[in-house]
Coordinates of C-alpha atoms in Angstrom, one line a residue:
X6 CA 215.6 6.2 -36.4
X7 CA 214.0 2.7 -36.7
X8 CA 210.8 3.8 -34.5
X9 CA 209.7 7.1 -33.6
X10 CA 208.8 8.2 -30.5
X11 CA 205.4 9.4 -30.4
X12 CA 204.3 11.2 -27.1
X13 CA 207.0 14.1 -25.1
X14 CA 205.8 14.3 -21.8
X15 CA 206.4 16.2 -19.0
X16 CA 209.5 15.0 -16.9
X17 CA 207.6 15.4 -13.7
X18 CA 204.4 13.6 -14.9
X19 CA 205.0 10.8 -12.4
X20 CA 205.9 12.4 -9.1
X21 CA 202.5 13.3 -8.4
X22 CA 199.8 10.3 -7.2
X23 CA 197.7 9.2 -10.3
X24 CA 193.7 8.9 -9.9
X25 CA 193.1 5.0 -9.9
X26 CA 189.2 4.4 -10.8
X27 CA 187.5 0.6 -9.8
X28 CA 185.4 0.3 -13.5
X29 CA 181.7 -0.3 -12.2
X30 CA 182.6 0.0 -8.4
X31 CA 182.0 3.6 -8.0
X32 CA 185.3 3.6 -5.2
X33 CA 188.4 5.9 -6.1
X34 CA 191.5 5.4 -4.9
X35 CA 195.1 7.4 -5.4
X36 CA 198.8 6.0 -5.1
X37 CA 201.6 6.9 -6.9
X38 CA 201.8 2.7 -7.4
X39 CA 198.8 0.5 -7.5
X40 CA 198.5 -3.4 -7.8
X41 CA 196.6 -4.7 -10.2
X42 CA 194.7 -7.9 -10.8
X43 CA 191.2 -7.5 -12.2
X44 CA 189.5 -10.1 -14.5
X45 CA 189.9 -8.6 -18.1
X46 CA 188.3 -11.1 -20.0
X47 CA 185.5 -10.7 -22.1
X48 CA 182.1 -8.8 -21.5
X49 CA 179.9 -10.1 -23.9
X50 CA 179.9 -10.4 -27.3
X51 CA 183.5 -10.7 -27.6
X52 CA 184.4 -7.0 -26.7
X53 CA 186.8 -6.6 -24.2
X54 CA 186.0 -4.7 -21.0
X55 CA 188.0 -1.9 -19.4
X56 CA 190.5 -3.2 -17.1
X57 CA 192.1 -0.6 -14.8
X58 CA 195.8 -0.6 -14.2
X59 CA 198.6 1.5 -12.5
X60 CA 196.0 4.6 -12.2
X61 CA 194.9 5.0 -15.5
X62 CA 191.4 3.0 -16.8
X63 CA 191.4 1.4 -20.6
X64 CA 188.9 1.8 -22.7
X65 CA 187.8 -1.4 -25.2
X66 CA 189.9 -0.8 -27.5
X67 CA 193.3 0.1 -25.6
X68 CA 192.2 -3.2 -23.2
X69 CA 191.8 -5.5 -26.5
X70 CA 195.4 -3.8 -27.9
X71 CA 196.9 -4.7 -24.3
X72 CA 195.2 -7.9 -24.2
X73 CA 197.3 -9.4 -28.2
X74 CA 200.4 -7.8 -26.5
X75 CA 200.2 -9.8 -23.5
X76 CA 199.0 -12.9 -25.3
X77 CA 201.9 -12.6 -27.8
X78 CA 204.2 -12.5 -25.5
X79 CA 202.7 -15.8 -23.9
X80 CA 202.3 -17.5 -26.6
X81 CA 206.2 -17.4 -27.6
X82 CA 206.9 -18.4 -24.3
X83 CA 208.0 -15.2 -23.4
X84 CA 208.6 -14.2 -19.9
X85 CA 205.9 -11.6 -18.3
X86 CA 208.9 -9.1 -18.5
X87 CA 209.1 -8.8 -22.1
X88 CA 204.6 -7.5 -21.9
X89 CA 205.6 -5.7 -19.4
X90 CA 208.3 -3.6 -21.6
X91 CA 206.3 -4.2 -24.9
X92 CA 203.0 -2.5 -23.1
X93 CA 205.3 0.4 -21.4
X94 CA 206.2 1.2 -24.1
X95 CA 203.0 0.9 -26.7
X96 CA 201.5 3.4 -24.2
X97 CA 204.3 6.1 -24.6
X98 CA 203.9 5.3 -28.4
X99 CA 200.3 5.5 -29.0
X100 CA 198.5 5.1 -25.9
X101 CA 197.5 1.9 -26.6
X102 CA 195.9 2.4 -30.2
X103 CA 196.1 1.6 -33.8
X104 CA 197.5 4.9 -34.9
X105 CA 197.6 5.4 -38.4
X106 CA 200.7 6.9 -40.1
X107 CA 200.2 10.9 -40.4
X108 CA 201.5 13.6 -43.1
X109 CA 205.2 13.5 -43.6
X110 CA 205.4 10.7 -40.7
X111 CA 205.0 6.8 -41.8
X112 CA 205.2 5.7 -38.1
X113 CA 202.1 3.6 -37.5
X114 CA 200.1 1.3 -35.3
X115 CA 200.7 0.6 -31.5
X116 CA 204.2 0.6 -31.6
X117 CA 205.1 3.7 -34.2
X118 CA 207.1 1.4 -36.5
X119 CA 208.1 3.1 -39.6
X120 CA 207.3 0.9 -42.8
X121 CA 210.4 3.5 -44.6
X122 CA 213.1 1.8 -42.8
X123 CA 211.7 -2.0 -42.6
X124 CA 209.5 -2.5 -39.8
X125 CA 206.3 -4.3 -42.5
X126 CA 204.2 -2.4 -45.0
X127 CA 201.5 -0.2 -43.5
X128 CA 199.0 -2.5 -43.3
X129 CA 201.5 -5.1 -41.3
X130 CA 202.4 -2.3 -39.0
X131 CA 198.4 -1.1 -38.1
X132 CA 198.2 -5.1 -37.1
X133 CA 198.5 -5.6 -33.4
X134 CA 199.6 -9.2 -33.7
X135 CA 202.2 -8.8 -36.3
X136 CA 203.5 -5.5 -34.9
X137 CA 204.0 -7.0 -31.2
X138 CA 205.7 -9.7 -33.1
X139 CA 208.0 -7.3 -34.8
X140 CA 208.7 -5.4 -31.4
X141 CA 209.6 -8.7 -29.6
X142 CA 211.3 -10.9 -32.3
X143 CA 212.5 -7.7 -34.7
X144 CA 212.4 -8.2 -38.7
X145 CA 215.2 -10.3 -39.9
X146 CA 214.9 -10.1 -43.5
X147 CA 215.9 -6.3 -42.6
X148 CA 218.5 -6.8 -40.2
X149 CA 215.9 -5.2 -37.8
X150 CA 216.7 -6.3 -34.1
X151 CA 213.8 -7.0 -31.5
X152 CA 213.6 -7.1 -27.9
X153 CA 214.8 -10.3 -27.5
X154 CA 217.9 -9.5 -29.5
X155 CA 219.2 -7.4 -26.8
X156 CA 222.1 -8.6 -24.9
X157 CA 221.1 -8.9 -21.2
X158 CA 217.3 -7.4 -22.0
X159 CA 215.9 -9.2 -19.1
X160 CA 217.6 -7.4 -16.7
X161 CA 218.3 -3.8 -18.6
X162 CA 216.3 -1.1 -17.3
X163 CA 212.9 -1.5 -18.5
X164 CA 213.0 1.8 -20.7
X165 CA 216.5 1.2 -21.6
X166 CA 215.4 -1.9 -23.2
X167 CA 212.5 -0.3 -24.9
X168 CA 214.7 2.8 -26.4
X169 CA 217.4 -0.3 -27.8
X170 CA 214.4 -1.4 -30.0
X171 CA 212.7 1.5 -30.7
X172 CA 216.0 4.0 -31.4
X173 CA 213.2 7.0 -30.2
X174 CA 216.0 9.3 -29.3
X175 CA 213.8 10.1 -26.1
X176 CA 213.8 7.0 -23.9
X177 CA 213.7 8.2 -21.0
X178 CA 210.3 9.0 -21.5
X179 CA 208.9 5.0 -21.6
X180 CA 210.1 5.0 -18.4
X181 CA 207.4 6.7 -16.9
X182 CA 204.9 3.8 -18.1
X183 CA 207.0 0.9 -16.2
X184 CA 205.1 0.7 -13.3
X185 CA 201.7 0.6 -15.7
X186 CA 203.4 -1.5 -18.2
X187 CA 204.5 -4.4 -14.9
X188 CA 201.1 -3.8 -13.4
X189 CA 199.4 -4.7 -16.7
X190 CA 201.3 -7.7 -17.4
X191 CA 200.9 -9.2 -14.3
X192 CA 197.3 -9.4 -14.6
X193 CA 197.5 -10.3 -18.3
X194 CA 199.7 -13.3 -17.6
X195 CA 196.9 -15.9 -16.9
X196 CA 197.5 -15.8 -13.2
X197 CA 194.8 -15.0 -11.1
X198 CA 193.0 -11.7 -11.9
X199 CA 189.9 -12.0 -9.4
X200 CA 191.5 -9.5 -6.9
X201 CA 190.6 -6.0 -6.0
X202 CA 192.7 -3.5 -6.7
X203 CA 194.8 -1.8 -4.0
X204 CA 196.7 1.4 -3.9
X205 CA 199.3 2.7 -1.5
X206 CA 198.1 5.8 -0.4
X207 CA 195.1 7.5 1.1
X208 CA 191.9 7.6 -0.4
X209 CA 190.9 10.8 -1.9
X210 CA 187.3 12.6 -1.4
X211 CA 184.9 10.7 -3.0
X212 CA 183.8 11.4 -6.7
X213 CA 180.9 12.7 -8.0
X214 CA 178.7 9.3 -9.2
X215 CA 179.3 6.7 -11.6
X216 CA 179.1 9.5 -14.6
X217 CA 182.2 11.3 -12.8
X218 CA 183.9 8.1 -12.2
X219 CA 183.9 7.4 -16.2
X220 CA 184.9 11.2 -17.3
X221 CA 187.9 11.0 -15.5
X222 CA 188.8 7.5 -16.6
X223 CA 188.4 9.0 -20.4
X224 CA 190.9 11.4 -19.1
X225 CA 193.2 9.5 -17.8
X226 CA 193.5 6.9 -20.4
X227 CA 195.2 9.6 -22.4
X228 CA 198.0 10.0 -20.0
X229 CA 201.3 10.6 -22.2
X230 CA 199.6 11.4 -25.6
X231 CA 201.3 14.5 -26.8
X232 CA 199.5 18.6 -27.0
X233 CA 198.6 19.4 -30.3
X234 CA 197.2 22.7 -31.2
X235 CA 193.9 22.0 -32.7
X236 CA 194.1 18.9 -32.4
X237 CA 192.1 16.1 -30.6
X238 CA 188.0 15.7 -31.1
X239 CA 185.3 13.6 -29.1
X240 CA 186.5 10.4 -30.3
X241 CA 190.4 10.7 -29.4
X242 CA 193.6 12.6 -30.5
X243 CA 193.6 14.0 -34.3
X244 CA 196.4 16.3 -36.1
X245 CA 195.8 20.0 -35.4
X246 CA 197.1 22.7 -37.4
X247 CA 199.6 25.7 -36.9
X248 CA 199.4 29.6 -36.6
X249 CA 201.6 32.1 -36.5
X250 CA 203.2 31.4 -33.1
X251 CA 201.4 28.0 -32.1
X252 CA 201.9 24.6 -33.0
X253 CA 205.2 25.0 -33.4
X254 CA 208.3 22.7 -32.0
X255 CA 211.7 23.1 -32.8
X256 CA 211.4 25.0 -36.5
X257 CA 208.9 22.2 -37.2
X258 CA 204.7 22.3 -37.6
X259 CA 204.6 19.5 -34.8
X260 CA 200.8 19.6 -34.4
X261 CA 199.9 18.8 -38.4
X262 CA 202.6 15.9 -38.0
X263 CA 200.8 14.5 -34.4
X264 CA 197.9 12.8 -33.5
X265 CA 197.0 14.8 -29.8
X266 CA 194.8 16.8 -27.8
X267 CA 195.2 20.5 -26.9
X268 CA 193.4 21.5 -23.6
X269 CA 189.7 22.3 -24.5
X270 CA 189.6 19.0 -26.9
X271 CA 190.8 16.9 -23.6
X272 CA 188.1 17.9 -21.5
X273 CA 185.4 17.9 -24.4
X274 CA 186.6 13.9 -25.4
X275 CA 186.5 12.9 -21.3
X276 CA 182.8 14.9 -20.9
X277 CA 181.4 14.1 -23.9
X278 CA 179.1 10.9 -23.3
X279 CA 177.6 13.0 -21.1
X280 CA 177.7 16.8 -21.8
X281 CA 178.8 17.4 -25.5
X282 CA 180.6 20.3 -24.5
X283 CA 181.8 23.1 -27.3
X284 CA 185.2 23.0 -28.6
X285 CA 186.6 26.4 -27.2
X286 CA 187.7 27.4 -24.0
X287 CA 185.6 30.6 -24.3
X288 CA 182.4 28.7 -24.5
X289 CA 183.3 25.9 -22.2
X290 CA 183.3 28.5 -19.6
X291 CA 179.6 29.2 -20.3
X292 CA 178.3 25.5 -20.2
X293 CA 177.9 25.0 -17.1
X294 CA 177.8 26.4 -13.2
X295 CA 180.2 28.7 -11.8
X296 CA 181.5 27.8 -8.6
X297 CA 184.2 29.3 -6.3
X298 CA 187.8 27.2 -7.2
X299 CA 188.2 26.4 -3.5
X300 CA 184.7 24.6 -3.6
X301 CA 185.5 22.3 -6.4
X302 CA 184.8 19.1 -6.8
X303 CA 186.3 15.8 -9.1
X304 CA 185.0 16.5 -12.9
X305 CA 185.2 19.8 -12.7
X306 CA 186.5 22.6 -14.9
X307 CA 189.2 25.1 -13.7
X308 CA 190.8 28.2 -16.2
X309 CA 193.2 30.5 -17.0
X310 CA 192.5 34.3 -18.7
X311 CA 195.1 36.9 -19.3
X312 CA 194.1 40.6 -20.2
X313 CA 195.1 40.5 -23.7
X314 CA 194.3 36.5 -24.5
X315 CA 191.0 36.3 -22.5
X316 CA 190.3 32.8 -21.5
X317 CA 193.4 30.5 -22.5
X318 CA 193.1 27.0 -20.6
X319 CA 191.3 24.8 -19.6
X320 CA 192.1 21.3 -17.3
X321 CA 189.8 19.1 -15.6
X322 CA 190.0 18.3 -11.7
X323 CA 190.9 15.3 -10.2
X324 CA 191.3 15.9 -6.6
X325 CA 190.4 18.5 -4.5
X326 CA 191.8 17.8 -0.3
X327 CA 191.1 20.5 1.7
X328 CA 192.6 22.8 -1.0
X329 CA 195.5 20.7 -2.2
X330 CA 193.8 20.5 -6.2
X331 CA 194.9 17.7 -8.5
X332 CA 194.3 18.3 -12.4
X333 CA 194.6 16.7 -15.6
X334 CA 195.6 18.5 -18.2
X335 CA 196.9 19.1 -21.7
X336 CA 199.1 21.7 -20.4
X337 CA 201.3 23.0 -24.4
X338 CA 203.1 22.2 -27.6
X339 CA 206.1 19.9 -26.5
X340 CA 204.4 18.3 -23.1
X341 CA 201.9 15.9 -23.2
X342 CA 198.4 14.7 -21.2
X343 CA 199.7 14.7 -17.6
X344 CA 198.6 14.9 -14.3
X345 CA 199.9 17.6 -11.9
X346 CA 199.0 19.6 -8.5
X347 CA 197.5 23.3 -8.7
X348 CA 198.4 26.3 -6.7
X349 CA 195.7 28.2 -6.2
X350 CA 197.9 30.9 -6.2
X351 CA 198.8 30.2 -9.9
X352 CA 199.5 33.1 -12.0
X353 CA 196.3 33.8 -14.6
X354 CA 194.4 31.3 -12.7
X355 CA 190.4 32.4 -12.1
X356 CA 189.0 32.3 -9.0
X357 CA 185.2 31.0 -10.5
X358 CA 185.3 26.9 -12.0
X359 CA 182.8 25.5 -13.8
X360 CA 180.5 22.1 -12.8
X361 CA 178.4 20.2 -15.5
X362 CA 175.5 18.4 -14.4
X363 CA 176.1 14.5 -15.2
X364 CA 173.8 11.7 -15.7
X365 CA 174.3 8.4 -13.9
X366 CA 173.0 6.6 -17.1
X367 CA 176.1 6.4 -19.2
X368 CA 174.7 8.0 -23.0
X369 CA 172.4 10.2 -21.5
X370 CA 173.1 13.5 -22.6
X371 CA 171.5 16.8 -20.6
X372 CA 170.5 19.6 -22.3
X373 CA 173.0 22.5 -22.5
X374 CA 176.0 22.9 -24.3
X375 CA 176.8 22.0 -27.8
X376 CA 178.8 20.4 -30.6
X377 CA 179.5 24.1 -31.6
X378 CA 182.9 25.5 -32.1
X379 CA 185.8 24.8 -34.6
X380 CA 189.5 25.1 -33.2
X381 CA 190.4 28.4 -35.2
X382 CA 190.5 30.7 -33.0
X383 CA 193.3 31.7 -30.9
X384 CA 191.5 30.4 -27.6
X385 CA 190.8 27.5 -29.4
X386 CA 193.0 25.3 -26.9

């Protein structure tokens, strides 16, 4: 296996309309496709700004990432195709980030190429520019094939393409990152990018303030990074740890061998510009204002408590319409960050969700709360 395949997701993550946030504009808008064309250049002082695409909001760092992918591609003379598969499918690998290779696993950088079988040497690999060079063009000298050495790859399916170069043994699950990946190109391809962006369905209530707006973008930007138990802090997805009966996949300790999130560390990375929530779902439940389910609003904080596990889950609400609820979640060991409707009639569901009072100063953080917490526990997720 040439490349692994970093993020499982769930196989329904896309039948359900995304969140789509306007950076700066304050207006939400939900489709299951949106255009994009948004200037992405830079903000100042070099740093790339976030640029939002097919319902999910980049951060600096995944933009910049995006941003060499697309310019790669151009500057070979590829066609806006060949982004569009390379940034499918460096979002199903590593959402967009430099990952670095983890214990037992030499898979690194934004495309998971494995340094054991050829791909560069580590360092190569963590380099955006040489490895979207090495996903489009291949590696020669090891008889490593590329995108463009795939018979017919222009007109393959897009994650059919992806999965010849990548050999993940699960590529079905790039496909779910097609639409982002052909929305993102477009607007990376030097065409004009000084359009709004539009959606194809209704628009949902309105959020919460610019604060809101920006938690739910964190969120959402993590779309397709795998659970891990344990795993995940306030400054993105970390290896986790195993116990007796979590963390486990298929005979293997998956979460000490992943970069993820499990449930409590998602909501704690999207809040925690804001509110530096704790790390548990116990005390999560605590930091903040109860409210009835039925009354909540974007931002918010639903659970789940059983009699002998207590409190168990946590996920973040993206939509609430009359009742019909929309989360994000990290939902368990084998699924990844995904976005899903809620029954209220759930089983182990609680009736009482939790608001936190945010700022509309980005950096301001209000009192309450707390860094406290270490994912021990069996509630730690």
């Amino acid at each position: 296996m040439k490349a692994k395949g970093f993020a499982l997701a769930a196989a329904g993550l896309m039948a359900v309309p995304l969140i789509l946030i306007v950076g700066g504009s304050g207006h939400a808008q939900s489709g299951k496709y949106c255009s994009v064309s948004v200037s992405v250049g830079d903000q100042g002082g070099g740093t790339p700004g976030p640029v939002t695409a097919a319902g999910v909001q980049l951060d600096a760092e995944q933009t910049g990432n995006a941003q060499t992918i697309a310019r790669v591609a151009r500057e070979k003379g590829l066609p806006t195709r060949a982004a569009a598969i390379a940034l499918m499918t460096a979002m199903q690998e590593s959402s967009l980030r430099r990952l670095p290779p983890t214990a037992g696993h030499d898979a690194a950088g934004l495309f998971q190429q494995r340094s054991v079988v050829g791909w560069g040497t580590p360092e190569q690999v963590l380099d955006p520019i040489y490895s979207a060079n090495a996903f489009y063009f291949g590696v020669p000298s090891q008889h490593i094939p590329g995108l463009t050495s795939v018979v017919g790859w222009e007109r393959m399916d897009m994650a059919d393409a992806a999965e010849t170069v990548q050999v993940s043994g699960v590529g079905y699950q790039y496909r779910k990152w097609a639409d982002f990946g052909t929305a993102l190109a477009q607007s990376l391809s030097g065409g004009d990018t000084n359009k709004a962006v539009t959606c194809t369905d209704a628009t949902p209530a309105a959020l919460a303030g610019p604060a809101v707006n920006n938690v739910i973008n964190r969120a959402m930007s993590q779309l397709g990074v795998p659970y891990v138990w344990g795993g995940g802090e306030p400054t993105g997805p970390t290896t986790g740890f195993c116990g007796d009966n979590t963390g486990w996949l298929n005979g293997s300790c998956f979460a000490s061998s992943h970069a993820g999130f499990d449930c409590s560390s998602l909501v704690q990375y999207a809040w925690w510009p804001y509110v530096h929530l704790p790390r548990v779902t116990t005390q999560q439940y605590e930091a903040g204002q109860h409210i009835p389910i039925g009354a909540t609003l974007p931002g918010d904080l639903v659970f789940w408590q059983s009699g002998p596990e207590g409190i168990y889950h946590v996920a973040m609400v993206l939509v609430n319409d009359a009742g019909k609820i929309q989360i994000v979640e990290a939902p368990r060991t084998g699924l990844s960050v995904r976005v899903r409707d809620l029954p209220l009639t759930e089983s182990h569901l609680m009736s009482t969700a939790v608001r936190l009072s945010a700022p509309d100063v980005p950096g301001t953080v209000p009192g309450g709360g707390g860094a406290g917490g270490t994912p021990t526990a069996a509630k730690a997720p």
